[in-house]
Coordinates of C-alpha atoms and ligand atoms in Angstrom, one line a residue:
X214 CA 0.0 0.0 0.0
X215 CA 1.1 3.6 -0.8
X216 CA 1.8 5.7 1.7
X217 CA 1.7 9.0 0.0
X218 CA 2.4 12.0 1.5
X219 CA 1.5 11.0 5.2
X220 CA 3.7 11.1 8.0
X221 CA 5.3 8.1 8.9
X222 CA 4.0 8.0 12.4
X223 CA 0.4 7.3 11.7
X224 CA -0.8 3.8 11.8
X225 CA -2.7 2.2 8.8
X226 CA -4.8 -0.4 8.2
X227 CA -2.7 -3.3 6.6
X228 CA -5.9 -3.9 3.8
X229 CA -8.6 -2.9 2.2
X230 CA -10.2 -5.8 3.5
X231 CA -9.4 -5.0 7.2
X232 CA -10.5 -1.4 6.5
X233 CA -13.7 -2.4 4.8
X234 CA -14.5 -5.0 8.4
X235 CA -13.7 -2.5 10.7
X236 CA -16.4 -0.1 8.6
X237 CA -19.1 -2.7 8.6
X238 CA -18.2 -3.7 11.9
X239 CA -19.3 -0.3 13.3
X240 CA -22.0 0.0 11.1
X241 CA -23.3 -3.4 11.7
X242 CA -24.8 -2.5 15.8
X243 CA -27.8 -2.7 18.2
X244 CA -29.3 -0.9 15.4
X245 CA -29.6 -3.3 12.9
X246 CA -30.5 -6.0 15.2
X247 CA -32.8 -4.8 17.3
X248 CA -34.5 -1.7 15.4
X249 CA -34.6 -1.7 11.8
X250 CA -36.9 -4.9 11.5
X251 CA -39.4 -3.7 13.7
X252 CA -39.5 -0.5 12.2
X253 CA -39.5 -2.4 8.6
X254 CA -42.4 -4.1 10.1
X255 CA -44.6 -1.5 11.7
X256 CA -44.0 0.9 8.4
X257 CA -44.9 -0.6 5.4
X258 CA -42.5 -3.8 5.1
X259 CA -41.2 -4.1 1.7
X260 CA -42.1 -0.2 0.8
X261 CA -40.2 0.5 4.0
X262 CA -37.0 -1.7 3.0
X263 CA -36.8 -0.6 -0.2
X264 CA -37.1 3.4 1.0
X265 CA -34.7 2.5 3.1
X266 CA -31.7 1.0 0.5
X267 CA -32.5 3.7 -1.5
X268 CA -31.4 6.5 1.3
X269 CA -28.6 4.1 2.0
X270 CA -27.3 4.8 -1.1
X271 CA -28.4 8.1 -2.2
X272 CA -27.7 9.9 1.4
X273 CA -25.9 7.3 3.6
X274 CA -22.8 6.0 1.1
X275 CA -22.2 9.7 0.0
X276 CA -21.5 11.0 3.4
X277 CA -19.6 8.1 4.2
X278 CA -17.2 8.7 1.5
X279 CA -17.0 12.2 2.1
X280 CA -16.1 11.2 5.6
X281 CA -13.4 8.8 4.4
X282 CA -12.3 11.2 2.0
X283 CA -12.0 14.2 4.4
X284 CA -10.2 12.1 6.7
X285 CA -7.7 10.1 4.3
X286 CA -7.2 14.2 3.4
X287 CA -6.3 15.4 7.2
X288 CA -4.2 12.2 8.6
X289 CA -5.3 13.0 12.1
X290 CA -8.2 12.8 14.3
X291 CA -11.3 14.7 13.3
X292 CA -11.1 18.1 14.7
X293 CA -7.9 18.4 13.3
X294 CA -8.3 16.7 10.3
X295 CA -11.6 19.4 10.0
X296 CA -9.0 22.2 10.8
X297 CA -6.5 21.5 8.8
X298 CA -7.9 20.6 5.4
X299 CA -10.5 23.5 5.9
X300 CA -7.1 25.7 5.8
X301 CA -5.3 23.9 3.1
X302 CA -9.1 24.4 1.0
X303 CA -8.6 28.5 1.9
X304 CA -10.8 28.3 4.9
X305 CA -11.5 29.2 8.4
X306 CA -9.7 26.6 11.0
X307 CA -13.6 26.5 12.3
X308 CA -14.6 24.4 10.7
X309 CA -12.9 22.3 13.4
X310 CA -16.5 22.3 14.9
X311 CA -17.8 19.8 12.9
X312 CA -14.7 17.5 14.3
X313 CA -15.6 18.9 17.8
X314 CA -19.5 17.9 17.6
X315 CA -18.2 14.7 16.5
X316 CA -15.9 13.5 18.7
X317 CA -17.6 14.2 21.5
X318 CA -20.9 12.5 20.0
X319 CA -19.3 9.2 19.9
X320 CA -17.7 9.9 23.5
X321 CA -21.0 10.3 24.9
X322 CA -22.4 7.4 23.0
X323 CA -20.6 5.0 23.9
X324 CA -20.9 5.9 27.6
X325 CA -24.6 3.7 27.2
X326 CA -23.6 1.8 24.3
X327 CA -21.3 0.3 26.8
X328 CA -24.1 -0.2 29.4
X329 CA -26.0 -2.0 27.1
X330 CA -23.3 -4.0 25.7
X331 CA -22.8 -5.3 29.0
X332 CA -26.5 -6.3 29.0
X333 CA -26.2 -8.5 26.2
X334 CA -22.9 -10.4 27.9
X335 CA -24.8 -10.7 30.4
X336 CA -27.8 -12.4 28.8
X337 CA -24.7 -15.0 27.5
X338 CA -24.3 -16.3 30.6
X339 CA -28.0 -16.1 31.7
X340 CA -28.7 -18.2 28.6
X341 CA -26.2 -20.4 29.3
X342 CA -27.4 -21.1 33.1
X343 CA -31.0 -22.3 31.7
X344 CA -32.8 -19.6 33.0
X345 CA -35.3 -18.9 30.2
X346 CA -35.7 -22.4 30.4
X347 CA -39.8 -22.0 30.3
X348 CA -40.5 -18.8 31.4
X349 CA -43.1 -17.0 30.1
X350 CA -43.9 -13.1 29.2
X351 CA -44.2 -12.1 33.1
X352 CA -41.0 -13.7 33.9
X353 CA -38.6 -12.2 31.7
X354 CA -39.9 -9.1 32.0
X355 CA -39.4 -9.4 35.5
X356 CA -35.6 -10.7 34.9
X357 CA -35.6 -7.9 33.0
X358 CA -36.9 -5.5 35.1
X359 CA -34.7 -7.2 38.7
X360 CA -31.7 -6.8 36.4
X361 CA -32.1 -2.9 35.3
X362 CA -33.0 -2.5 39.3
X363 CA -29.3 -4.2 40.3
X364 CA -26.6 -1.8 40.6
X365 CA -23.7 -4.3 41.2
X366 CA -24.6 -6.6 37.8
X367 CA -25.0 -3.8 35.3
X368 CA -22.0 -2.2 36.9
X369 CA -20.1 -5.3 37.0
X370 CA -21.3 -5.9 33.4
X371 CA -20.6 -2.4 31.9
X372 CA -17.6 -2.8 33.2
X373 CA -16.6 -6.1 31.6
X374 CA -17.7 -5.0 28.6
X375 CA -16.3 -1.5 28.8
X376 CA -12.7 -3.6 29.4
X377 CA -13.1 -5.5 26.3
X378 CA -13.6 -1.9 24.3
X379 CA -10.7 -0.6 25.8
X380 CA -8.6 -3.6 25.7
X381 CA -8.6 -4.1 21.3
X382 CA -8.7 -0.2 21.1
X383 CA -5.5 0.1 23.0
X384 CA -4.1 -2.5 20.7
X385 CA -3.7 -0.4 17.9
X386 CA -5.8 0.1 14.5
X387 CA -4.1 -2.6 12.8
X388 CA -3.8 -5.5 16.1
X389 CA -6.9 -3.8 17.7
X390 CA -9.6 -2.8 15.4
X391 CA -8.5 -4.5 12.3
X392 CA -7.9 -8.0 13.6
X393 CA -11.0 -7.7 16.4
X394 CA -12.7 -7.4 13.2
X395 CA -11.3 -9.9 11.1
X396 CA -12.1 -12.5 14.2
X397 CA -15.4 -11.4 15.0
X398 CA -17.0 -10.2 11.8
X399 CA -16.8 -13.5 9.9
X400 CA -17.9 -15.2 13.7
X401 CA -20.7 -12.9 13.8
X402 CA -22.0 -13.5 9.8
X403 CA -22.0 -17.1 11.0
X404 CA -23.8 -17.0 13.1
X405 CA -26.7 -15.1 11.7
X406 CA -26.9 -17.7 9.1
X407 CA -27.5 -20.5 11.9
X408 CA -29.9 -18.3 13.5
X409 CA -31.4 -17.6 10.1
X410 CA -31.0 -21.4 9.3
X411 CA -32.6 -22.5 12.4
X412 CA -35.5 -19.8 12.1
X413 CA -36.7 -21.1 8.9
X414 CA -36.4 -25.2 9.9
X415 CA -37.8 -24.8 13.4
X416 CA -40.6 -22.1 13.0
X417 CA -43.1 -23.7 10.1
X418 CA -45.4 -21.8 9.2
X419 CA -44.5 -18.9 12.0
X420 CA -42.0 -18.2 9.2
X421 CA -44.4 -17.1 6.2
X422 CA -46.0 -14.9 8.9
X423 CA -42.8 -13.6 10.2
X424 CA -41.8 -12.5 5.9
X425 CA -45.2 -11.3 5.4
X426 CA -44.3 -9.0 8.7
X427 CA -41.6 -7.9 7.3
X428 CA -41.9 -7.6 3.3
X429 CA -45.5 -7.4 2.4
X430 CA -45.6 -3.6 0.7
X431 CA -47.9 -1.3 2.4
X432 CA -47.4 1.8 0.8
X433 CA -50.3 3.4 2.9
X434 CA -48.0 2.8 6.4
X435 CA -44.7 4.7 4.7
X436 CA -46.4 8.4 5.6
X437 CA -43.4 11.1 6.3
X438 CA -43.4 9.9 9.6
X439 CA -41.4 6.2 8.6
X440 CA -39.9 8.2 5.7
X441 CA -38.0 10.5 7.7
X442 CA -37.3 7.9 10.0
X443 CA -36.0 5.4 7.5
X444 CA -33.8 8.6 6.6
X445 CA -32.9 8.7 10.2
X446 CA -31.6 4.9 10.7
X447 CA -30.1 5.3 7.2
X448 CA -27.8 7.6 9.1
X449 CA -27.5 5.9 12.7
X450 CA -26.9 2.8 11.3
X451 CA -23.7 3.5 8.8
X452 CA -22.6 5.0 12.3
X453 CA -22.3 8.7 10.3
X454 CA -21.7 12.4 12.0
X455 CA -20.0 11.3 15.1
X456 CA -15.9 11.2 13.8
X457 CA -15.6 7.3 13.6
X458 CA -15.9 6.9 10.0
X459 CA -13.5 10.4 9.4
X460 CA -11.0 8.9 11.9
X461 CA -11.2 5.4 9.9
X462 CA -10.2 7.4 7.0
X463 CA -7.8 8.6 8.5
X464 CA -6.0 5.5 8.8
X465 CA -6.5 4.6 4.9
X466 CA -4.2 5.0 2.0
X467 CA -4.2 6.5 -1.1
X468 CA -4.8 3.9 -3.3
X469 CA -8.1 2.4 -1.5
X470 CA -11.4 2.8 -3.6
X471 CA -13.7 4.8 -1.7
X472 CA -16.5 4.9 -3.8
X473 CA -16.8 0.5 -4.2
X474 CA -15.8 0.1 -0.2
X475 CA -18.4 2.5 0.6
X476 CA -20.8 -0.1 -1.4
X477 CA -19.8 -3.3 0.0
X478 CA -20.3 -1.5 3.5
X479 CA -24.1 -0.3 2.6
X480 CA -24.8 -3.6 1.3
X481 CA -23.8 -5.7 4.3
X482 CA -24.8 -3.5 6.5
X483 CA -28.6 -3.6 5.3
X484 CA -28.0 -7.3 4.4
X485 CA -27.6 -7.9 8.1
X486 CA -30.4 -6.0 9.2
X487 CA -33.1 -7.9 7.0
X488 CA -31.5 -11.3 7.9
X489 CA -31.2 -10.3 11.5
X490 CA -35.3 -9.7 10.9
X491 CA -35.3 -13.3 9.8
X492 CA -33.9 -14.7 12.2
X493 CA -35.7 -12.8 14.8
X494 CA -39.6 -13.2 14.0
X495 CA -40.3 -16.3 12.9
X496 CA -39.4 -16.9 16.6
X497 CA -41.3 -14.7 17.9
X498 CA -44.4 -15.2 15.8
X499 CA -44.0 -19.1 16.2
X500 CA -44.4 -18.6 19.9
X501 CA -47.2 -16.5 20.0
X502 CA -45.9 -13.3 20.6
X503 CA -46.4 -9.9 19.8
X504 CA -43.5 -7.9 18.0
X505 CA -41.9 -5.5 19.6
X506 CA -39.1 -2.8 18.8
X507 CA -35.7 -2.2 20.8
X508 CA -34.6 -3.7 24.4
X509 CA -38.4 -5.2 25.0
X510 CA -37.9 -7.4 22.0
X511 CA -34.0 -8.5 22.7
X512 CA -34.0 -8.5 26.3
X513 CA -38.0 -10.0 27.2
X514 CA -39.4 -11.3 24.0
X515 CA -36.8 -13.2 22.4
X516 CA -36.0 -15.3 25.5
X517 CA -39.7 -16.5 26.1
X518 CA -38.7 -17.9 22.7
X519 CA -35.6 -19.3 23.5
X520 CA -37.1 -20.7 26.6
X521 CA -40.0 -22.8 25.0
X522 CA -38.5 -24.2 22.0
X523 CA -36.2 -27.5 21.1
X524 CA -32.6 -26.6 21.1
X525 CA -33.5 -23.0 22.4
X526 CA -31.3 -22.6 25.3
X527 CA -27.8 -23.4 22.7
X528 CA -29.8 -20.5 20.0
X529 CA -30.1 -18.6 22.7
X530 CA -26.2 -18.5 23.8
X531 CA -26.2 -17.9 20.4
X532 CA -27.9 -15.0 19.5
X533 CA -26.5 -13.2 22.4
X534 CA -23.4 -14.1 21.4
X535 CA -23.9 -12.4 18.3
X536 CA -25.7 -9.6 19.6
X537 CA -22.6 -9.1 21.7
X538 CA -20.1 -8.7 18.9
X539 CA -21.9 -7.1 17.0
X540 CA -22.3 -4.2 19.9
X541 CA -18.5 -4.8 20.3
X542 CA -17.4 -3.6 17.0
X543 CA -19.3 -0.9 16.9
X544 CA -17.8 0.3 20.3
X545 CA -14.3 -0.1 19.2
X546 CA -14.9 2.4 16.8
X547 CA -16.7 5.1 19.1
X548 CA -13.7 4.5 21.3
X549 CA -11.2 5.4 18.5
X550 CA -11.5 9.2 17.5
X551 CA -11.5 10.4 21.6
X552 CA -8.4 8.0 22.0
X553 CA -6.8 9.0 18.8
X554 CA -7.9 12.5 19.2
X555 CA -5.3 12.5 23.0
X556 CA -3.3 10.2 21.5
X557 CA -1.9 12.8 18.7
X558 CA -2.6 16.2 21.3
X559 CA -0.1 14.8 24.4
X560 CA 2.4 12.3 24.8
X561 CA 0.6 10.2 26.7
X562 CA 0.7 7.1 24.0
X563 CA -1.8 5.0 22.6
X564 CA -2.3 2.5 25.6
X565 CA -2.7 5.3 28.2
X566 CA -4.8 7.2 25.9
X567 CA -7.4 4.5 25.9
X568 CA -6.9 4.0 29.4
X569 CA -7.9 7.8 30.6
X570 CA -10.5 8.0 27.8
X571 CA -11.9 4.2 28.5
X572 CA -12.4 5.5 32.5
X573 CA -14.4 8.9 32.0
X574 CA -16.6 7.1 29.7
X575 CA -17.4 4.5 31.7
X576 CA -17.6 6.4 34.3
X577 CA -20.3 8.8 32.7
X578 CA -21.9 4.8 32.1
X579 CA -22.1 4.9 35.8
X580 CA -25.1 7.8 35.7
X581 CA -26.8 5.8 32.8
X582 CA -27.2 2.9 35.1
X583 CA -28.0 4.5 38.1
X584 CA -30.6 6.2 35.7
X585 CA -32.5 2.8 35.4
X586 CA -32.7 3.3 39.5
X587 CA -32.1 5.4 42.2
X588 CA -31.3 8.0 39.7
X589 CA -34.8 7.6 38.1
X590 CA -35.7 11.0 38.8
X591 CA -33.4 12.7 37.7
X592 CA -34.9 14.3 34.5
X593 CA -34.0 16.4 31.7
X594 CA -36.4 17.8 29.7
X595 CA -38.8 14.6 31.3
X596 CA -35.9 12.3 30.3
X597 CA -33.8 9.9 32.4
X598 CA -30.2 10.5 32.2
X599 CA -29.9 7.4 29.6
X600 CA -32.9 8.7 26.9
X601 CA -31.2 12.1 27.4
X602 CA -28.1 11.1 26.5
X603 CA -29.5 9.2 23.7
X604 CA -31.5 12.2 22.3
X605 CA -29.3 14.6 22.3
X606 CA -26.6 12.8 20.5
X607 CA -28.6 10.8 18.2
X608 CA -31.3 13.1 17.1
X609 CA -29.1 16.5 17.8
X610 CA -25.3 16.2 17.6
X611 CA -25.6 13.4 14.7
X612 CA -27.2 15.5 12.2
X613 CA -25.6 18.6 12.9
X614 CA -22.0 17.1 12.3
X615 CA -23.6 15.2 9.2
X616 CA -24.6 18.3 8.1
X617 CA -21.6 20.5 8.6
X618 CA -19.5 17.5 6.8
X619 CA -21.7 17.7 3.3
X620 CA -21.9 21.0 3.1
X621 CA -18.2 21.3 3.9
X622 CA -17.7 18.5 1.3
X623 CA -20.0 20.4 -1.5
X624 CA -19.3 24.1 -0.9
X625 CA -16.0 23.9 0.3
X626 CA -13.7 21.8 -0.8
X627 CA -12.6 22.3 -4.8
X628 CA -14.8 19.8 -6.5
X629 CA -12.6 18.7 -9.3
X630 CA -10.0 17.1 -6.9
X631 CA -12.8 15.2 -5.3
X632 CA -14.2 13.9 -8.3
X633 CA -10.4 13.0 -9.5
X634 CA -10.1 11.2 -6.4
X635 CA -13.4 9.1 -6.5
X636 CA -12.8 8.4 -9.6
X637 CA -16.0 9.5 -11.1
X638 CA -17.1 10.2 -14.8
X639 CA -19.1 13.4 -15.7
X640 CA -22.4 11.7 -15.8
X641 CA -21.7 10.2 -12.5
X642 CA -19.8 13.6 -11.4
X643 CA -23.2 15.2 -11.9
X644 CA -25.1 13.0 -9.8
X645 CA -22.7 13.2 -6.8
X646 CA -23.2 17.4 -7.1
X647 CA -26.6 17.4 -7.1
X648 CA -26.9 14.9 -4.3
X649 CA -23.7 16.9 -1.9
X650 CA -25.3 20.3 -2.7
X651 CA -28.5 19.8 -2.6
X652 CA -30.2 17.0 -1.8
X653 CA -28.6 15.7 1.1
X654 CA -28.0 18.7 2.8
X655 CA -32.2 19.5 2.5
X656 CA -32.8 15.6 3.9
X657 CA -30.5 16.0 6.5
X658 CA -32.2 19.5 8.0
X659 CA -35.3 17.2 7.5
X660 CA -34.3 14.5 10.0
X661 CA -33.4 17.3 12.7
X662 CA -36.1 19.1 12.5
X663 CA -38.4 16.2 12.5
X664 CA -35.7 14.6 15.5
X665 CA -36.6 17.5 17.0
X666 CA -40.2 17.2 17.7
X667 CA -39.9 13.6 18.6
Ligands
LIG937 N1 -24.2 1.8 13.5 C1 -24.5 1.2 14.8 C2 -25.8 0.4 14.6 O1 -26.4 0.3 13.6 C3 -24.7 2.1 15.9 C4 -23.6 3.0 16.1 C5 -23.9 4.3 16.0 C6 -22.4 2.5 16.3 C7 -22.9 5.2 16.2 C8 -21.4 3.4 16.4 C9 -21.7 4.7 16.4 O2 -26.3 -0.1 15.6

């Protein structure tokens, strides 16, 4: 691989095939798993997917490449990354804003990303102990409920989980994130397919009912609400606006394809969220139950499933085995910008980097628990300390960065360097304008003003 013109001191990723892992890794979260095929199902199933891949592609892969792009471009962490190729482009070193925003997006995310990471280790072992062994509705959600009320297991699990993080971040990019990826990606696409596999052989007819859930078009259910919320996930779920994907780039040499990465990452990223649909309801429908969206239907529907079914308590190690990676590589990269952000400002080095950073953020995880429970009260706005977190960098900080990156990307940078470097013709060239300039920039106001009011 080339190394250009960058300084010899910054890692790299070793392939394009690590880089491209480490991408889907982070795009491939919670999200995919446990929101997008509820949402498919509530809001018009097929006309909802197919909304969806087309946002993907027309708002979701262009940002990510101009994030990539931007980054490859600045060699450092994202505020000075922002900084300094806003100067080299003849602009103000504000711009540094959008890197600001950013970094401290995916710092505060992953304060309850970790939390509930460490629920979903935690459902490992409770799987493995039998305890879903026959329970019914009440009882998990009472498991549920005893285990959000116990201080000492969700600390001890954040905890564990918030090690792990820190543990493959302080690694490096290329012993860290790269090969945490390369184990636990292919792991984690295995074992979707079992689930998938085992969904379809064990659930009969459950299955039809569980693809008609999630496929059968109903035009009349995509209303602007599941529009501009299929805009929304489009965004959350190619983990865009919060500095991971412009610190990734940063990491990336000159001669990687942005534009055909970007692709493979869109496409396995959705791929992942319909199969993980898949695998999830014909379970749930074969049991009974009603679908549900989020932690409900991970943490209490699912294991009345796994409970009452042949084989269910090994599916059920399973799937939390996946869940957990997939939540893993996802928080590797909202460690990485914060820890390469000190890394590059002091001297500390990469290992105590990740060490400070790893302990602020988990202790800010400490509030998110307590939030489930003596902190209840505590409200923002009428939200808990976890939902305010949540809101404010999912709905608020996210777009805002988003939107500061395109229109950076479309008004500020010269545009014949950028279509030089992705490579594109001047039919395609044309496209990519009109979607950076205006399009994107009018969706993305969209999804905050709509956040906004939700
Ligand atoms: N993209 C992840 C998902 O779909 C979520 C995520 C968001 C991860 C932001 C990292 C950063 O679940």
């Amino acid at each position: 691989m080339s190394t250009g013109t960058m300084k010899k001191s910054h890692s790299q990723w070793s392939s394009r095939m690590g880089f491209m892992l480490a991408a889907a890794g982070s795009a491939v979260g919670l999200g995919n798993i446990w929101k997008f095929p509820y949402m498919a199902g509530q809001m018009g199933g097929s006309a909802f997917v197919l909304t969806y891949l087309l946002f993907m592609f027309i708002i979701g892969m262009p940002i990510l490449v101009l994030e990539w792009l931007i980054g490859r471009r600045g060699q450092k962490n994202p505020i000075h990354t922002m900084e300094d190729v806003a100067v080299s482009e003849g602009h103000s070193k504000s711009w540094r804003w959008v890197g600001i925003i950013g970094v401290l997006g995916s710092f505060l995310i992953l304060s309850f990303y970790s939390v509930i990471g460490g629920w979903a280790t935690d459902y490992i072992v409770l799987a493995a102990k039998g305890t879903f062994e026959g329970v019914n509705g009440k009882t998990t959600a009472l498991i549920f409920d005893n285990f959000k009320a116990d201080v000492g297991s969700l600390l001890t699990w954040h905890t564990v989980f918030m090690f792990a993080t820190a543990f493959i971040v302080a690694l490096g990019v290329g012993a860290g994130l790269e090969r945490g990826c390369k184990l636990m990606m292919p792991g984690l696409g295995i074992l979707l397919l079992v689930l998938v596999g085992y969904a379809i052989y064990a659930s009969g007819h459950a299955f039809y009912k569980a693809c008609d859930f999630l496929f059968t078009p109903n035009w009349s259910a995509l209303n602007g609400t599941a529009i501009l919320a299929a805009l929304g996930h489009a965004f959350f779920s190619l983990s865009l606006g919060m500095g991971i994907m412009m610190a990734y780039g940063s990491y990336l040499g000159k001669d990687v394809d942005l534009l055909s990465t970007a692709r493979t990452v869109v496409i396995l990223d959705v791929v992942v969220a319909v199969l993980s649909g898949i695998a999830i309801f014909p379970l749930v429908f074969a049991n009974g139950l009603e679908p549900a969206a989020g932690p409900g239907l991970i943490f209490v529907t699912l294991p009345i499933a796994f409970g009452n079914m042949i084989g269910g308590t090994v599916l059920g190690i399973l799937f939390f085995i996946f869940l957990t990676f997939a939540a893993l590589t996802s928080s590797i990269s909202l460690l990485e910008p914060t820890v390469e952000l000190l890394e590059e400002k002091t001297h500390m080095g990469r290992k105590t980097a990740t060490i400070v950073i790893s302990i602020l953020i988990w202790a800010l995880g400490i509030a998110c628990i307590l939030s489930f429970n003596k902190w209840a009260d505590v409200k923002f706005f009428d939200k808990n300390i976890f939902d305010s977190l949540d809101y404010l960098t999912s709905k608020i900080m996210l777009p805002i960065t988003g939107l500061g990156t395109v229109i950076f990307g479309a008004y500020m940078m010269k545009q014949k360097r950028i279509q030089e470097e992705l490579n594109l013709t001047n039919f395609w060239f044309k496209i990519w304008r009109v979607l950076t300039s205006i399009v994107i920039p009018i969706a993305i106001v969209a999804i905050l003003v709509f956040g906004l009011q939700h």
